[in-house]
mmCIF file of C-alpha atoms and ligand atoms in Angstrom:
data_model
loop_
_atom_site.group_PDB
_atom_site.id
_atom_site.type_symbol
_atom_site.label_atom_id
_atom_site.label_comp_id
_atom_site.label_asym_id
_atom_site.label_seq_id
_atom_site.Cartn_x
_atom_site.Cartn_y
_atom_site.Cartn_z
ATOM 1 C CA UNK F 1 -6.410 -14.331 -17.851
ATOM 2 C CA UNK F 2 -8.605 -12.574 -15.899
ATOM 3 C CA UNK F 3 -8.231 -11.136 -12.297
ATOM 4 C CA UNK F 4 -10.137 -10.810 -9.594
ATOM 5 C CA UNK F 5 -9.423 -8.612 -6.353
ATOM 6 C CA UNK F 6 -10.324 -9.958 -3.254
ATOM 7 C CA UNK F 7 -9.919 -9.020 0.371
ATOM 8 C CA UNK F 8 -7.456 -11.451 1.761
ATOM 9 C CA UNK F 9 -8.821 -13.280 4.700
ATOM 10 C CA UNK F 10 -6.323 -15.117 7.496
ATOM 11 C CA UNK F 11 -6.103 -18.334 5.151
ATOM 12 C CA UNK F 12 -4.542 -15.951 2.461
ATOM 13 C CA UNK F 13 -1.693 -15.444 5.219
ATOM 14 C CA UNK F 14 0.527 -17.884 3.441
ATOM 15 C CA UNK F 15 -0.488 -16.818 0.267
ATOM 16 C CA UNK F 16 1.026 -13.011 1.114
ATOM 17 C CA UNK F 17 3.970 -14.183 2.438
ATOM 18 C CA UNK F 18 5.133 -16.662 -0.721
ATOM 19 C CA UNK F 19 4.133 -13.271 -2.873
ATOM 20 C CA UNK F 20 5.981 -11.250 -0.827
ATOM 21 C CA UNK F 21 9.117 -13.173 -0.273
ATOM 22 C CA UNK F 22 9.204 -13.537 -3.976
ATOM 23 C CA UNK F 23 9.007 -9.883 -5.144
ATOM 24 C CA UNK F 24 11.299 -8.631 -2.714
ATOM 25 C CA UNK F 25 15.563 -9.620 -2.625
ATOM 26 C CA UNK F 26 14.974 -9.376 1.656
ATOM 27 C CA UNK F 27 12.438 -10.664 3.904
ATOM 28 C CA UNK F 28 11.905 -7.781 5.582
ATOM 29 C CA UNK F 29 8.396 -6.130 3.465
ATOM 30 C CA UNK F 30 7.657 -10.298 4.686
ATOM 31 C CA UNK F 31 7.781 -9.421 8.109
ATOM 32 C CA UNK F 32 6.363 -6.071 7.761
ATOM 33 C CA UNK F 33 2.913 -7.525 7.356
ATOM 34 C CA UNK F 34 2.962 -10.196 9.718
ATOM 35 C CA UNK F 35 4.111 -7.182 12.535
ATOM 36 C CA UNK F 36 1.517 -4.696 11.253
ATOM 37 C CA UNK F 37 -1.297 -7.911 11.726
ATOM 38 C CA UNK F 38 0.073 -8.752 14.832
ATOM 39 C CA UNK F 39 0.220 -5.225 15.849
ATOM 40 C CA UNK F 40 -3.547 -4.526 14.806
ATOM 41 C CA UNK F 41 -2.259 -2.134 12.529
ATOM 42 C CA UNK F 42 -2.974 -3.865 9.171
ATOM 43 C CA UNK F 43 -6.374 -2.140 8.100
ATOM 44 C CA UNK F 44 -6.879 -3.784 4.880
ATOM 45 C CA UNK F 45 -5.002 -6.438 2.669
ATOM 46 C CA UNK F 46 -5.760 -7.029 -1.001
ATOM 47 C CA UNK F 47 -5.083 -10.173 -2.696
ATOM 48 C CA UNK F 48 -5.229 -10.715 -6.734
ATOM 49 C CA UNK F 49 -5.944 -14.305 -7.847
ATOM 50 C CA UNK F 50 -6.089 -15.644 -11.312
ATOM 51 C CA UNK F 51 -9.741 -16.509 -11.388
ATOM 52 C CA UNK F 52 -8.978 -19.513 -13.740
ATOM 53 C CA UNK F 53 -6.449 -20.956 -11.472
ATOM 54 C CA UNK F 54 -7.150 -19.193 -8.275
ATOM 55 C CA UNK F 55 -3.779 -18.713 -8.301
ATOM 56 C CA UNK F 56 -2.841 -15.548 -6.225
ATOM 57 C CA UNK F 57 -0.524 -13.346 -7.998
ATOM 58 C CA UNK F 58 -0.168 -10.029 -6.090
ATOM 59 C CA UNK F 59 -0.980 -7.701 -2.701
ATOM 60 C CA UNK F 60 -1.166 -5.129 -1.277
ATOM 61 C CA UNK F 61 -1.537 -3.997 2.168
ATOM 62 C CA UNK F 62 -2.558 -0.549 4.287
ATOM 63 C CA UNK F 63 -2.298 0.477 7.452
ATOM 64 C CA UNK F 64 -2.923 2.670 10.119
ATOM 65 C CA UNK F 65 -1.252 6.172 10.842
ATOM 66 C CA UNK F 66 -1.156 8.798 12.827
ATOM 67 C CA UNK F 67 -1.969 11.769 10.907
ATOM 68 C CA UNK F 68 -2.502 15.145 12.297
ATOM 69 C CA UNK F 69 -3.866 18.191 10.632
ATOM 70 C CA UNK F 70 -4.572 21.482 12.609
ATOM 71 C CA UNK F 71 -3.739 19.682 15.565
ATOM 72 C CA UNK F 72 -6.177 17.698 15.145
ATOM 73 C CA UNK F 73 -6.720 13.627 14.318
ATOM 74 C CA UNK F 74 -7.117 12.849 10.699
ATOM 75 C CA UNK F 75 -7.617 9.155 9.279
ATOM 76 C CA UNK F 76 -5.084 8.038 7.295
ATOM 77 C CA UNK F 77 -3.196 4.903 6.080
ATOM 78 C CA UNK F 78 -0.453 4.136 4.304
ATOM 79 C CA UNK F 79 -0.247 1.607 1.221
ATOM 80 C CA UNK F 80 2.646 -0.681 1.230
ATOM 81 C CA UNK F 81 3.668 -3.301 0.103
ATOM 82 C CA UNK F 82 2.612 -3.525 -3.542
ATOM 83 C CA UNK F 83 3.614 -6.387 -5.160
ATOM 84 C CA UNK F 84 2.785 -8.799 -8.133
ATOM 85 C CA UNK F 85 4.657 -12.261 -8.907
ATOM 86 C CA UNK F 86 6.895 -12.036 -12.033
ATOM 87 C CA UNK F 87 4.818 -13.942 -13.859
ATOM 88 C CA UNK F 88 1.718 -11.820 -13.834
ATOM 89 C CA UNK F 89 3.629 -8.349 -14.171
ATOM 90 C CA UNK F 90 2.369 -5.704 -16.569
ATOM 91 C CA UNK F 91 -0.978 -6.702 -17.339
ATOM 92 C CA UNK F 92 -2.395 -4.148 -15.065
ATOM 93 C CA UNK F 93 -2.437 -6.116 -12.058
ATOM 94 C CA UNK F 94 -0.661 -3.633 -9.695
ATOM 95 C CA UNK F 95 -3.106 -1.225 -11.139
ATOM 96 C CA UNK F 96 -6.272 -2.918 -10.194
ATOM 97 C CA UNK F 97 -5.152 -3.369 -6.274
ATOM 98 C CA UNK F 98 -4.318 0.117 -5.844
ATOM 99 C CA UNK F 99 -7.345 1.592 -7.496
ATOM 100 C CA UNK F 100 -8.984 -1.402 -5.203
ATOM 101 C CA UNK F 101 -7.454 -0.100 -2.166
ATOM 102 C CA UNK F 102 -7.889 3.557 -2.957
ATOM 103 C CA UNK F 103 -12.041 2.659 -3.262
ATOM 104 C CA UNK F 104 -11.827 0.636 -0.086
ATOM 105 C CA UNK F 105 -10.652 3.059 1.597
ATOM 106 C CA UNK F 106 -12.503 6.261 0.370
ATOM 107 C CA UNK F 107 -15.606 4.325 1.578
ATOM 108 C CA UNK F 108 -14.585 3.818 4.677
ATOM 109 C CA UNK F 109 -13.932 7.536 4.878
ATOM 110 C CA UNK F 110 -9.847 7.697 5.292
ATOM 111 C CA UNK F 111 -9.052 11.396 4.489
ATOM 112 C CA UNK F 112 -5.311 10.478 2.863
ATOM 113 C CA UNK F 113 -3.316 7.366 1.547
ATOM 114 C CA UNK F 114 0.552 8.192 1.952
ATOM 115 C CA UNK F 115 2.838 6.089 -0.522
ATOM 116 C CA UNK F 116 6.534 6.032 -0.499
ATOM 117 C CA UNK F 117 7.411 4.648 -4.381
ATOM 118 C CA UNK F 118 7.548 5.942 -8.004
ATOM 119 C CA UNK F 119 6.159 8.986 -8.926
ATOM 120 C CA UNK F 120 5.700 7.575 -12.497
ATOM 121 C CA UNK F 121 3.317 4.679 -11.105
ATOM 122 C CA UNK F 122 1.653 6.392 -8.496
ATOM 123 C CA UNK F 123 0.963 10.061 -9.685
ATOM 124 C CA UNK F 124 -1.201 8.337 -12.206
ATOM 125 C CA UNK F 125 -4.187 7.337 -9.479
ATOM 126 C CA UNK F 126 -3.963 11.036 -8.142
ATOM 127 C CA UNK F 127 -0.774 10.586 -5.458
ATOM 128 C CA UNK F 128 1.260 13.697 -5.292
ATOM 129 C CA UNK F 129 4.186 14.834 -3.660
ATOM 130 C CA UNK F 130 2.626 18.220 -2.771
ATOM 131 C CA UNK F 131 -0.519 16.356 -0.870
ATOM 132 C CA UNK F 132 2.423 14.975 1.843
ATOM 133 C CA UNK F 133 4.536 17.972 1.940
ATOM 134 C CA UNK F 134 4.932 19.679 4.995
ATOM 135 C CA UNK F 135 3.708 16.308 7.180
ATOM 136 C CA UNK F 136 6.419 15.318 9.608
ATOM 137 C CA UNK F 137 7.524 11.817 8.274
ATOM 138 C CA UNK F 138 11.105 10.091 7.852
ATOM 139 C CA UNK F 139 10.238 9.210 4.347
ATOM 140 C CA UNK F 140 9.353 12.990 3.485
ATOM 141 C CA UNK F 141 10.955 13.848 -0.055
ATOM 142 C CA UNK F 142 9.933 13.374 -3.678
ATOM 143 C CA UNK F 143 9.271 9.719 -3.282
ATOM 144 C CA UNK F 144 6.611 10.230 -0.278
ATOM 145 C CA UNK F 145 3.248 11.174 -1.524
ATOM 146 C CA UNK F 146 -0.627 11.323 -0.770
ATOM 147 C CA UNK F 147 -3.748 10.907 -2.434
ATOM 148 C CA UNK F 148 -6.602 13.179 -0.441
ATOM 149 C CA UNK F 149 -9.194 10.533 -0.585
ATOM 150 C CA UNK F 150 -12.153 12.807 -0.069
ATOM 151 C CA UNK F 151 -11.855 15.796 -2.774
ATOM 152 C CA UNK F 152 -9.654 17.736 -0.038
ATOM 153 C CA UNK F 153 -8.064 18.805 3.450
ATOM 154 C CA UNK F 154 -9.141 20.260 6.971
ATOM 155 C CA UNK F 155 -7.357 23.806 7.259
ATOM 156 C CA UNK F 156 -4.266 24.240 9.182
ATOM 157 C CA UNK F 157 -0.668 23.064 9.467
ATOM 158 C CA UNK F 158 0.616 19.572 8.456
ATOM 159 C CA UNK F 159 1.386 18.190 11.354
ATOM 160 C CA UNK F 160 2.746 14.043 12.313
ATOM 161 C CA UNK F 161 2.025 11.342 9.501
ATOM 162 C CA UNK F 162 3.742 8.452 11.433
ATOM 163 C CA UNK F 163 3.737 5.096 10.058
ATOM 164 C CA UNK F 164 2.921 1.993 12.175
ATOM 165 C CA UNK F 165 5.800 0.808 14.402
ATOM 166 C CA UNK F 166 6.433 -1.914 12.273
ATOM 167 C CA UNK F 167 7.752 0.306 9.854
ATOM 168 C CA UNK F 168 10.436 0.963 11.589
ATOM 169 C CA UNK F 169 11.694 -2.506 11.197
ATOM 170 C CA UNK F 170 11.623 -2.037 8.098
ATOM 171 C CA UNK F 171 14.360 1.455 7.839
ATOM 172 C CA UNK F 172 16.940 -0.731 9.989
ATOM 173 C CA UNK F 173 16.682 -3.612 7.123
ATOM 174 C CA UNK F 174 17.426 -1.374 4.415
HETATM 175 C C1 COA I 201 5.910 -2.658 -9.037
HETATM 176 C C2 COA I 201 4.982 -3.844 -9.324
HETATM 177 C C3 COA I 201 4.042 -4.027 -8.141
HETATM 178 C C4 COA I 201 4.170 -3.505 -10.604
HETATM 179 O O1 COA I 201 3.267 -4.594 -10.848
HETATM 180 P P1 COA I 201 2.515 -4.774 -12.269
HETATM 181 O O2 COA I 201 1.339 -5.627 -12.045
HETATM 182 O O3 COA I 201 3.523 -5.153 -13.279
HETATM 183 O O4 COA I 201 2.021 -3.286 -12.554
HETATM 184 P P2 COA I 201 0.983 -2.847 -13.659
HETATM 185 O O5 COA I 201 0.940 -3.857 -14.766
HETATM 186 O O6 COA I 201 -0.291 -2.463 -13.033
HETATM 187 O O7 COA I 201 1.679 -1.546 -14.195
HETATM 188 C C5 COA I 201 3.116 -1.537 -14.367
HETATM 189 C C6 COA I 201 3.489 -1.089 -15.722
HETATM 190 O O8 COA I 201 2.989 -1.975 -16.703
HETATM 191 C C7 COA I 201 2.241 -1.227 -17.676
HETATM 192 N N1 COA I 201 1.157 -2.076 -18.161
HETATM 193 C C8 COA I 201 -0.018 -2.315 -17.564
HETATM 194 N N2 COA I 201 -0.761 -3.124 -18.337
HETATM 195 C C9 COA I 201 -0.007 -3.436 -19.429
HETATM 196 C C10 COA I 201 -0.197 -4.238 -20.576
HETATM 197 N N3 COA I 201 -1.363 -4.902 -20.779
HETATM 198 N N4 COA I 201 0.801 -4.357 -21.453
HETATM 199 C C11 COA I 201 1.955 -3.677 -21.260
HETATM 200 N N5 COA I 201 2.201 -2.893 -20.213
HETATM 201 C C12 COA I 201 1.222 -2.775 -19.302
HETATM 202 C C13 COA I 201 1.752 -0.039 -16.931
HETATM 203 O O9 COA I 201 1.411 1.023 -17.772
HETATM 204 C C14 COA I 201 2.971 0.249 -16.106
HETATM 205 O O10 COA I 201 3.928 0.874 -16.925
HETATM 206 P P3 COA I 201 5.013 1.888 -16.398
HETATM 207 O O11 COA I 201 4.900 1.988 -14.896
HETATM 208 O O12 COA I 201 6.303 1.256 -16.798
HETATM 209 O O13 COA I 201 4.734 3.154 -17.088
HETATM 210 C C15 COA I 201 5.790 -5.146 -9.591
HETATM 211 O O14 COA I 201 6.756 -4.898 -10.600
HETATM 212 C C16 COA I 201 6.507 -5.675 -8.338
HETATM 213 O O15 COA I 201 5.933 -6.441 -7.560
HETATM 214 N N6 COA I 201 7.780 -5.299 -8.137
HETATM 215 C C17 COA I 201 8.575 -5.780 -6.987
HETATM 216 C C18 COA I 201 8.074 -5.205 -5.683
HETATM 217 C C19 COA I 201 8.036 -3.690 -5.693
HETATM 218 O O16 COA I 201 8.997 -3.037 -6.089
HETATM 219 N N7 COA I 201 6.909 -3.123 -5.226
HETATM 220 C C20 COA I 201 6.677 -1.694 -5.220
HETATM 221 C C21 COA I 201 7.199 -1.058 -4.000
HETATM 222 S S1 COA I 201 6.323 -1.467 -2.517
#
């Protein structure tokens, strides 16, 4: 089998949501993208298809935050959800979107990617906890990290790293 990543495009809409609703026991990381599109807050999804089948068998979305460093504006988004159908797990297909997303977005010049998941998965494309501590976020802790996408950090405090509103959606399900 071999996988291609794509940028999803608004016909892959349908395609995110059936991925979505399947990996996760609530609909709520379902709603979370639709809110963060609606909002104009969704910067980038991924999509991985089956190139044999064109079968899409995982995501992954980022989005804007508000990130402040010194006071001052830095770009950042965060990455969530990840998620690969059952089916297709553990052949590396997680893998591929997020070093996908982390190249996508390094290009476009982002300074950080924040991630709120398992150390074990994520330290291994460069996410630590110490590159998101002392940011101002609900999700601050072990499990909230950051990747600095370009080699390294303005001077001065850590200030805000707010999600998108949507997010918050998202604490109330839980
Ligand atoms: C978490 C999730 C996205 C991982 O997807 P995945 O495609 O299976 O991930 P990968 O294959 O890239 O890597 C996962 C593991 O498989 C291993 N793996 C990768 N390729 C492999 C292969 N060919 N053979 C065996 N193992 C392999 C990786 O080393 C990794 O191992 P580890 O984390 O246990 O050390 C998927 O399980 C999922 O959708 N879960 C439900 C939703 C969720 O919890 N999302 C994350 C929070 S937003």
């Amino acid at each position: 089998m071999t996988i291609a990543i794509e940028r999803a495009a608004p016909k892959d809409a349908y395609d995110i949501d059936d991925i979505l609703t399947a990996c996760f026991p609530r609909p709520a990381e379902a709603r979370l993208v639709k809110q963060l599109a609606i909002d104009g807050d969704l910067v980038l999804a991924l999509i991985a298809r089956d190139e044999d089948t064109q079968a899409a068998t995982g995501m992954v979305a980022l989005s804007k935050m508000h990130v402040a460093i010194g006071g001052d504006p830095a770009p950042a988004v965060a990455l969530a959800p990840l998620a690969v159908l059952p089916d297709y797990r553990r052949t590396g297909v997680a893998e591929a979107l997020v070093t996908a997303a982390i190249d996508e977005m390094r290009q476009a010049g982002a300074l950080l990617m924040f991630v709120l998941g398992e150390p074990g998965f994520y330290t291994r494309f460069g996410f630590t906890p110490e590159s998101a501590e002392g940011f101002d976020s609900p999700y601050a802790g072990p499990y909230f990290m950051a990747l600095e996408l370009q080699g390294g950090l303005p001077c001065g405090p850590r200030g805000l790293a707010d999600h998108a509103p949507a997010f918050a959606a998202l604490s109330e399900d839980a």
